[in-house]
Coordinates of C-alpha atoms and ligand atoms in Angstrom, one line a residue:
V1 CA -2.3 53.1 94.2
S2 CA -1.3 55.9 96.2
S3 CA 0.5 53.8 98.9
L4 CA 2.1 51.9 95.9
N5 CA 3.4 55.1 94.6
A6 CA 4.6 56.1 97.8
V7 CA 6.8 52.8 98.4
E8 CA 8.1 53.3 94.6
G9 CA 8.8 56.8 95.3
S10 CA 10.9 55.9 98.4
I11 CA 12.6 53.0 96.7
N12 CA 13.7 55.7 93.9
S13 CA 14.7 58.3 96.5
P14 CA 18.2 59.0 97.0
L15 CA 17.6 58.4 100.5
H16 CA 16.8 54.8 100.0
R17 CA 20.5 54.6 99.1
F18 CA 21.4 55.1 102.8
V19 CA 18.4 52.6 103.6
R20 CA 20.0 50.0 101.3
A21 CA 23.5 50.7 102.6
K22 CA 22.4 50.3 106.2
K23 CA 20.8 47.0 105.4
K24 CA 23.8 45.7 103.7
I25 CA 26.4 46.9 106.2
N26 CA 24.1 45.2 109.1
Q27 CA 24.0 41.9 107.2
S28 CA 27.7 42.0 106.8
F29 CA 28.2 42.5 110.4
D30 CA 25.5 39.7 111.2
E31 CA 28.0 37.5 109.0
I32 CA 31.1 38.4 110.9
L33 CA 29.1 38.2 114.1
D34 CA 28.3 34.4 113.3
Y35 CA 31.9 33.8 112.2
L36 CA 33.4 35.3 115.3
K37 CA 31.0 33.0 117.3
E38 CA 32.0 30.0 115.5
S39 CA 35.6 30.7 115.6
R40 CA 35.2 31.2 119.4
R41 CA 33.4 27.8 119.8
F42 CA 36.3 26.4 117.9
L43 CA 39.1 27.8 119.9
I44 CA 37.4 26.6 123.1
D45 CA 37.2 23.2 122.0
C46 CA 41.0 23.5 120.9
E47 CA 41.8 24.9 124.5
I48 CA 39.6 22.2 126.2
S49 CA 41.8 19.2 124.1
N50 CA 44.6 21.3 125.3
Q51 CA 46.2 21.9 121.9
Y52 CA 48.4 24.4 121.0
D53 CA 48.5 25.9 124.6
G54 CA 49.3 29.5 125.1
E55 CA 48.7 30.5 121.4
T56 CA 45.2 29.3 121.6
K57 CA 44.5 31.3 124.8
R58 CA 45.8 34.4 123.0
D59 CA 43.7 34.0 119.7
L60 CA 40.8 33.5 122.1
K61 CA 41.3 36.7 124.0
K62 CA 41.6 38.5 120.5
V63 CA 38.2 36.8 119.2
D64 CA 36.4 37.9 122.4
N65 CA 37.8 41.5 122.0
Y66 CA 36.5 41.4 118.4
L67 CA 33.1 40.0 119.5
T68 CA 32.7 43.2 122.0
Q69 CA 33.6 45.3 119.3
V70 CA 31.4 44.0 116.6
V71 CA 28.3 43.8 119.2
G72 CA 28.8 47.6 119.8
I73 CA 29.3 48.4 116.1
H74 CA 26.0 46.3 115.4
E75 CA 24.0 48.2 118.1
V76 CA 25.2 51.7 116.9
L77 CA 24.4 50.6 113.2
K78 CA 21.0 49.6 114.1
R79 CA 20.3 53.1 115.3
D80 CA 21.9 54.9 112.7
H81 CA 19.9 57.6 111.0
M82 CA 20.5 60.6 108.8
K83 CA 20.0 63.9 110.7
V84 CA 18.9 67.0 109.4
A85 CA 18.9 70.2 112.0
F86 CA 17.1 73.4 111.4
F87 CA 18.1 76.8 112.6
G88 CA 17.4 80.4 112.2
R89 CA 15.9 83.3 114.0
T90 CA 12.4 83.1 115.8
S91 CA 9.6 83.0 113.7
N92 CA 11.3 82.6 110.2
G93 CA 9.6 79.5 109.8
K94 CA 11.8 76.6 110.7
S95 CA 8.8 74.4 112.1
T96 CA 6.8 75.1 109.0
V97 CA 9.7 74.0 106.9
I98 CA 9.8 70.7 108.5
N99 CA 6.1 70.4 108.6
A100 CA 6.1 71.1 104.6
M101 CA 8.6 68.5 104.1
L102 CA 6.7 65.9 106.0
S103 CA 3.5 67.1 104.4
E104 CA 1.8 67.4 107.8
R105 CA 1.3 70.0 110.5
I106 CA 3.4 67.8 113.2
L107 CA 5.2 70.5 114.9
P108 CA 3.6 73.5 116.6
A109 CA 4.2 76.7 114.4
G110 CA 2.8 80.1 114.9
I111 CA 3.7 83.8 115.5
G112 CA 5.8 84.7 118.5
H113 CA 8.5 82.3 120.2
T114 CA 6.8 79.0 119.5
T115 CA 9.4 76.4 119.6
N116 CA 11.1 76.5 123.1
C117 CA 13.2 73.4 123.2
F118 CA 14.9 71.0 120.7
L119 CA 12.6 68.7 119.1
S120 CA 13.2 66.1 116.8
V121 CA 10.7 64.2 115.0
N122 CA 11.7 60.5 114.3
G123 CA 9.7 57.6 112.7
A124 CA 7.6 55.2 114.7
D125 CA 6.8 51.8 113.4
G126 CA 2.9 51.4 114.9
N127 CA 0.1 53.7 114.2
D128 CA 0.5 55.8 117.3
A129 CA 2.4 59.0 117.7
Y130 CA 4.2 59.7 120.9
I131 CA 6.7 62.0 122.5
E132 CA 9.7 60.9 124.5
D133 CA 11.5 63.2 127.1
T134 CA 15.0 62.1 127.1
S135 CA 15.9 64.5 130.2
K136 CA 13.9 62.1 132.5
N137 CA 15.5 58.9 133.6
P138 CA 14.1 56.7 132.6
P139 CA 12.8 58.6 129.5
E140 CA 9.0 59.4 129.9
R141 CA 6.7 58.7 127.1
N142 CA 3.3 60.4 126.4
S143 CA 1.0 59.5 123.7
V144 CA -0.1 62.3 121.1
E145 CA -2.9 62.1 119.2
S146 CA -3.0 65.5 117.6
L147 CA -1.2 68.9 117.0
Q148 CA -3.1 70.5 119.9
Q149 CA -2.1 67.8 122.4
L150 CA 1.5 67.9 121.3
A151 CA 1.5 71.6 121.5
H152 CA -0.1 71.5 124.9
A153 CA 2.3 68.8 126.0
L154 CA 5.2 71.0 125.0
H155 CA 3.8 74.0 126.7
N156 CA 3.5 71.9 129.9
Q157 CA 7.1 70.7 130.0
K158 CA 9.3 73.0 132.0
L159 CA 12.3 72.4 129.7
D160 CA 15.4 74.8 129.2
S161 CA 16.1 75.7 125.7
S162 CA 18.8 73.0 125.2
S163 CA 16.6 70.2 126.2
H164 CA 15.5 67.6 123.8
L165 CA 12.0 66.1 123.1
K166 CA 11.7 63.2 120.8
V167 CA 8.6 63.3 118.7
Y168 CA 8.0 59.9 117.4
W169 CA 5.4 60.0 114.3
P170 CA 4.2 56.8 112.5
T171 CA 6.4 56.2 109.4
T172 CA 3.1 55.3 107.5
K173 CA 2.1 58.8 107.3
C174 CA 5.4 60.4 106.3
P175 CA 7.8 58.4 103.8
L176 CA 10.8 60.8 104.6
L177 CA 10.5 59.3 108.3
K178 CA 10.4 55.6 106.7
D179 CA 13.6 56.5 105.0
D180 CA 15.3 57.0 108.4
V181 CA 15.6 60.8 108.4
V182 CA 15.4 62.5 111.8
F183 CA 14.4 66.3 111.7
V184 CA 15.8 68.4 114.3
D185 CA 13.7 71.6 115.1
S186 CA 15.3 74.3 117.3
P187 CA 14.2 77.3 119.2
G188 CA 15.4 80.8 117.5
V189 CA 19.3 81.1 117.7
D190 CA 18.2 84.9 119.0
V191 CA 16.7 83.6 122.1
T192 CA 19.6 81.8 123.8
P193 CA 23.3 83.0 124.7
D194 CA 24.1 79.5 125.1
L195 CA 25.0 78.6 121.4
D196 CA 28.0 76.6 122.3
T197 CA 26.0 74.1 124.5
W198 CA 23.6 73.6 121.7
I199 CA 26.2 73.1 119.2
D200 CA 28.0 70.4 121.4
T201 CA 24.8 68.6 122.4
H202 CA 22.8 68.7 118.9
C203 CA 24.8 69.3 116.1
L204 CA 28.2 67.3 116.0
D205 CA 26.4 64.4 114.4
A206 CA 24.2 66.2 112.3
D207 CA 24.6 65.2 108.5
V208 CA 23.0 68.5 107.2
F209 CA 22.1 72.0 108.4
V210 CA 19.3 74.1 107.1
L211 CA 19.5 77.8 108.0
V212 CA 15.9 79.2 107.6
V213 CA 16.4 83.1 106.9
N214 CA 13.3 85.5 106.8
S215 CA 13.4 86.9 103.2
E216 CA 11.8 90.0 104.3
S217 CA 14.7 91.0 106.0
T218 CA 17.9 89.1 105.6
I219 CA 20.7 86.9 107.0
N220 CA 21.8 88.5 110.1
H221 CA 24.9 88.6 112.6
T222 CA 23.3 86.1 114.9
E223 CA 22.6 83.4 112.7
K224 CA 26.2 83.9 110.9
S225 CA 27.9 83.8 114.2
F226 CA 26.1 80.3 115.1
F227 CA 27.2 78.8 111.9
H228 CA 30.7 80.3 112.3
K229 CA 30.8 78.4 115.5
V230 CA 29.4 75.3 113.8
N231 CA 31.9 75.7 111.2
S232 CA 34.8 75.7 113.6
K233 CA 33.7 72.4 115.1
L234 CA 32.9 70.6 112.1
S235 CA 34.8 70.4 109.1
K236 CA 32.9 71.8 106.0
P237 CA 29.6 71.0 107.3
N238 CA 26.7 70.8 104.8
I239 CA 24.6 74.0 104.8
F240 CA 21.5 74.9 102.8
I241 CA 20.1 78.3 103.1
L242 CA 16.1 78.6 102.7
N243 CA 15.1 82.2 102.2
N244 CA 11.8 81.7 103.4
R245 CA 8.4 83.6 103.1
W246 CA 9.3 84.5 99.6
D247 CA 5.6 84.6 98.9
A248 CA 5.6 87.8 101.1
S249 CA 7.5 89.6 98.2
A250 CA 4.9 88.5 95.5
E251 CA 3.0 91.4 95.4
G252 CA 5.8 93.7 94.8
D253 CA 7.2 95.3 91.8
P254 CA 8.9 92.6 89.5
E255 CA 11.9 94.6 89.1
M256 CA 12.3 95.4 92.6
I257 CA 11.6 91.5 93.6
K258 CA 14.4 90.7 91.1
L259 CA 16.9 93.0 92.9
V260 CA 15.8 91.8 96.3
K261 CA 16.6 88.2 95.0
Q262 CA 19.8 89.2 93.6
Q263 CA 20.9 90.8 96.9
H264 CA 19.9 87.8 99.3
M265 CA 21.7 85.7 96.7
E266 CA 24.9 87.5 96.8
R267 CA 24.8 87.9 100.6
T268 CA 24.1 84.3 101.2
S269 CA 26.5 82.7 98.8
E270 CA 29.1 85.2 100.1
F271 CA 28.5 83.8 103.6
L272 CA 28.8 80.2 102.6
V273 CA 31.7 80.7 99.8
K274 CA 34.0 83.3 101.2
E275 CA 33.1 83.2 105.0
L276 CA 32.6 79.7 105.9
K277 CA 34.4 78.4 102.8
C278 CA 32.2 75.2 103.0
V279 CA 31.4 75.3 99.1
S280 CA 32.7 76.4 96.0
Q281 CA 30.9 79.4 94.3
A282 CA 29.4 76.9 91.7
E283 CA 28.1 74.7 94.2
S284 CA 26.4 77.3 96.3
A285 CA 23.6 77.6 93.5
D286 CA 22.6 74.2 94.9
R287 CA 22.4 75.4 98.5
I288 CA 20.2 78.4 98.4
F289 CA 16.6 78.4 97.7
F290 CA 13.8 81.0 97.7
V291 CA 10.7 79.4 99.1
S292 CA 7.5 79.7 100.9
A293 CA 7.1 76.9 103.4
L294 CA 3.6 77.7 104.3
E295 CA 2.5 77.7 100.9
T296 CA 4.1 74.2 100.2
L297 CA 2.5 73.0 103.5
R298 CA -0.9 74.2 102.6
H299 CA -0.6 72.8 99.2
R300 CA 0.6 69.3 100.3
M301 CA -2.1 68.9 103.1
S302 CA -4.8 70.0 100.7
M303 CA -3.3 67.3 98.0
K304 CA -3.2 64.6 100.7
R305 CA -6.8 65.4 101.8
S306 CA -8.3 65.4 98.5
K307 CA -5.9 62.4 97.3
M308 CA -6.1 63.9 94.0
P309 CA -3.6 66.2 92.1
Q310 CA -5.0 69.6 92.6
R311 CA -6.3 71.8 89.9
E312 CA -5.7 75.3 89.9
P313 CA -9.1 77.4 89.8
S314 CA -9.5 78.9 86.5
I315 CA -8.5 82.4 85.8
D316 CA -10.9 85.3 86.0
E317 CA -10.4 87.2 82.8
N318 CA -12.0 90.2 84.1
S319 CA -10.2 90.4 87.3
D320 CA -7.7 93.6 87.9
F321 CA -5.4 91.4 90.0
D322 CA -2.8 89.6 87.9
E323 CA -4.0 85.8 88.7
A324 CA -1.9 84.2 86.2
A325 CA 1.4 86.0 87.5
Y326 CA 0.3 85.0 91.0
R327 CA -0.2 81.6 90.4
M328 CA 2.8 81.1 88.4
G329 CA 4.8 82.8 91.3
K330 CA 3.1 80.3 93.8
M331 CA 4.1 77.4 91.3
A332 CA 7.6 78.6 91.0
R333 CA 8.0 78.9 94.7
R334 CA 6.8 75.2 95.4
Q335 CA 9.0 74.1 92.6
E336 CA 11.8 75.5 94.1
F337 CA 11.0 73.8 97.5
E338 CA 11.0 70.5 95.5
D339 CA 14.3 71.4 94.1
F340 CA 15.6 72.1 97.5
E341 CA 14.2 68.9 98.6
N342 CA 15.9 66.9 96.0
K343 CA 19.0 68.5 96.5
F344 CA 18.7 67.8 100.2
K345 CA 18.3 64.1 99.6
E346 CA 21.2 63.9 97.5
C347 CA 23.5 65.7 99.9
I348 CA 22.1 63.9 103.4
S349 CA 22.1 60.4 102.0
K350 CA 25.8 60.9 100.5
S351 CA 27.2 62.5 103.5
A352 CA 25.7 60.1 106.0
I353 CA 27.0 57.0 104.1
T354 CA 30.3 58.2 104.1
T355 CA 30.5 59.7 107.8
K356 CA 28.4 56.8 109.4
F357 CA 29.5 53.8 107.5
N358 CA 33.1 54.4 106.2
G359 CA 34.8 53.9 109.8
H360 CA 32.5 50.9 110.4
T361 CA 33.3 49.1 106.9
S362 CA 37.1 49.3 107.6
T363 CA 36.8 48.1 111.1
G364 CA 34.7 45.3 109.8
I365 CA 37.5 44.6 107.1
T366 CA 40.2 44.7 109.5
I367 CA 38.4 42.1 111.8
A368 CA 37.7 39.8 109.1
K369 CA 41.1 39.9 107.5
E370 CA 42.6 39.5 111.3
M371 CA 40.4 36.3 111.7
V372 CA 41.5 35.0 108.7
Q373 CA 45.2 35.4 109.6
I374 CA 44.1 33.9 112.9
M375 CA 42.6 30.7 111.5
E376 CA 45.3 30.4 108.9
Q377 CA 48.0 30.3 111.9
I378 CA 45.8 27.7 113.6
L379 CA 45.8 25.6 110.4
A380 CA 49.6 26.1 110.3
R381 CA 50.1 24.9 114.0
A382 CA 47.6 21.7 113.5
S383 CA 49.4 20.9 110.5
S384 CA 52.7 21.1 112.2
H385 CA 51.4 19.3 115.3
R386 CA 50.1 16.5 112.9
S387 CA 53.5 16.0 111.0
W388 CA 54.9 16.1 114.7
C389 CA 52.8 13.4 115.7
T390 CA 53.3 11.2 112.7
A391 CA 57.1 11.3 113.4
E392 CA 56.4 10.5 117.0
R393 CA 54.1 7.6 116.4
Q394 CA 56.8 6.3 113.8
E395 CA 59.4 6.4 116.6
Q396 CA 57.3 4.7 119.2
Q397 CA 56.6 2.1 116.7
E398 CA 60.2 1.3 116.0
T399 CA 60.9 1.3 119.8
L400 CA 57.8 -1.0 120.0
D401 CA 59.2 -3.4 117.5
F402 CA 62.5 -3.5 119.1
I403 CA 61.0 -4.1 122.7
N404 CA 58.9 -6.9 120.9
S405 CA 61.7 -8.6 119.2
K406 CA 63.9 -8.2 122.5
L407 CA 60.9 -9.7 124.4
E408 CA 60.6 -12.5 122.0
E409 CA 64.6 -13.1 122.3
V410 CA 64.3 -13.2 126.1
T411 CA 61.3 -15.2 126.1
E412 CA 63.2 -18.0 123.8
Q413 CA 66.1 -17.7 126.2
I414 CA 64.1 -18.0 129.2
K415 CA 62.2 -20.9 127.6
N416 CA 65.6 -22.8 126.8
K417 CA 66.5 -21.9 130.0
I418 CA 63.5 -23.7 131.7
Q419 CA 64.2 -26.6 129.3
N420 CA 67.7 -27.1 130.4
I421 CA 66.8 -26.9 134.1
T422 CA 63.8 -29.2 133.6
E423 CA 66.2 -31.7 131.9
E424 CA 69.0 -31.2 134.6
V425 CA 66.2 -31.9 137.2
E426 CA 64.8 -34.7 135.4
M427 CA 68.2 -36.2 135.3
Q428 CA 69.1 -35.6 138.8
V429 CA 65.7 -37.4 139.9
T430 CA 66.4 -40.5 137.6
K431 CA 70.1 -40.5 139.0
A432 CA 68.9 -40.5 142.6
M433 CA 66.2 -43.0 142.1
S434 CA 68.4 -45.5 140.7
D435 CA 71.0 -44.8 143.5
Ligands
GTP501 P1 10.0 79.7 116.5 O1 9.6 78.3 116.8 O2 9.4 80.5 117.5 O3 11.5 80.0 116.6 O4 9.7 79.9 114.9 P2 9.8 79.1 113.8 O5 11.0 79.6 113.0 O6 9.6 77.6 114.0 O7 8.6 79.6 112.8 P3 7.2 78.9 112.6 O8 7.3 78.0 111.8 O9 6.5 78.9 114.0 O10 6.4 80.0 111.8 C1 6.3 81.4 112.3 C2 5.0 81.9 111.5 O11 5.3 82.3 110.4 C3 3.9 81.0 111.5 O12 2.5 81.9 111.5 C4 3.7 80.5 110.3 O13 2.6 80.1 109.7 C5 4.5 81.8 109.4 N1 5.2 81.3 108.1 C6 6.0 80.2 108.2 N2 6.4 80.1 106.9 C7 5.9 80.9 106.2 C8 6.1 81.3 104.9 O14 6.9 80.9 104.0 N3 5.2 82.4 104.3 C9 4.4 83.1 105.1 N4 3.8 84.2 104.9 N5 4.2 82.7 106.5 C10 5.0 81.7 107.0
MG502 MG1 9.3 76.8 115.6

C-alpha cells in the first residue's frame, strides 16, 4: 500500500508534469528521427536511380544535417533533469535540508565545515548506491552502502571546493529522485574566495536556487553578494530562502519571536524584491519560509521506520513546560517545510519545462516543417518529371509510327523493284534461250 501511495503521490506531483513532458518530447523526437531516416533512404534511392540530379544531393545533405541535430537533441533530452542548488554559509543546514527533502540521511551533515566540495544527489535505477568522481578520466565509481561510508569516501577525496562528486541513490528509496530532480549541495559560501568559478561551473543550468539562512543570525553580506553574482549571470533566477533552525527560537518569548520573524521577513523579501528584483512583493511570500530541517528530517525518518503515521505522545497536564505550544510550534514548522516543498515543486517543474524543452520544441517543429517542404518539392519535381516523360514518350511514339510507315513504304518499293528486276531477268533469260 505504501509503495502504491508513493507511485500515486509521484503521479499527482507537479514534478510529474516535467516527467510527462520529457516523455512526450522524447517520443516526438523518436518519430522525427524515424521520419528523417526514412526520408534519407528515399533520397538515396532517388539518387541511385539518378533522378532529379543536384537537387536530390542538396536535399540529402540537408536531411543528414537534421539527423545529426536530432540525434544530439535526443541525447541531451535523455539526460535532462530538474536541478536545484543549495547555498548558504557553513553549518546553516544545507545538507540537512536536502536530507529532509529526501527523507533520508544521505549527505553527511554536522557541526563545523562538513561539505567540502560540490555534491549532487542523482537517482540510480538499481538497488545500489554509489559515488562517481567526475574529475577523474574516466569517471571513477565507488559503491556506497551507508552514510558513514559516504562520509569516509568524501573525507578521503583530496578535492578542491569547486570539484563535483555525484552521489547516485536508488530512486526506489526517494520518490523525488524518481521524478528526475537532482539536488546539488555546496560548501559554505563563506569558505571560498572563488565564487565566480562556482557560478560558472555549477549554477548556470540550475532551475532553482535555495538559500539556506541561519535564522539565529540573519542573511549576511557574503550570501547576498553570491546571489548578486548569480543574478547578474542569469535573468531572474528562481530563488527560495529558507530561514532554517527556526526551532532554536521555539523556547523564546512569543512576542519576541514574532518580531524576529518580521525582521527576517522584511530583510529577506527586500533582498529578493528590491535588490535582486527577481520577484514581486506579492510573490515573495511564496519564496520565504521559516523551517527546521532537522526536525523535519527526524520526523520523516521515524515515519519511514515505523511505516505508520506517528501519533504525538499525550500531553502531561501537570508539566510546567508548555508542551502543547511546543508541539504546535513543531507541527507548524513541519507544515511550513511542506509548504516550501509544494511551492518548490511547482516552480521547478514549470521553470525546467520552459528552459529545457522550449528551444528543442521549436527546433523540432522547424525540422518537421522543413522536411515536409523538401518532400513537397520532391513530389512537385516527380510529377513534372512524369509529365515530361509522358510528352517525351508520345513524341517518341509518333517518330516510331512515322519510321514504321516509312519503312513499310520503302519495303513496298524494294519489293516492287525486286519484282521488276526478277521479271526483267526472267525475260532476258527467256529471250537468250530462244536466241
Ligand atoms: P557545511 O556542509 O559545513 O557547509 O554545513 P551545512 O550547511 O551543510 O550544515 P549541516 O546540514 O551539516 O548542519 C550543520 C549542523 O546543524 C548539524 O549538526 C545539523 O544537525 C544542525 N542543523 C541543521 N538544520 C538544523 C535545524 O533546523 N535545527 C537545528 N537545531 N539544528 C540543525
Ligand atoms: Mg553540508
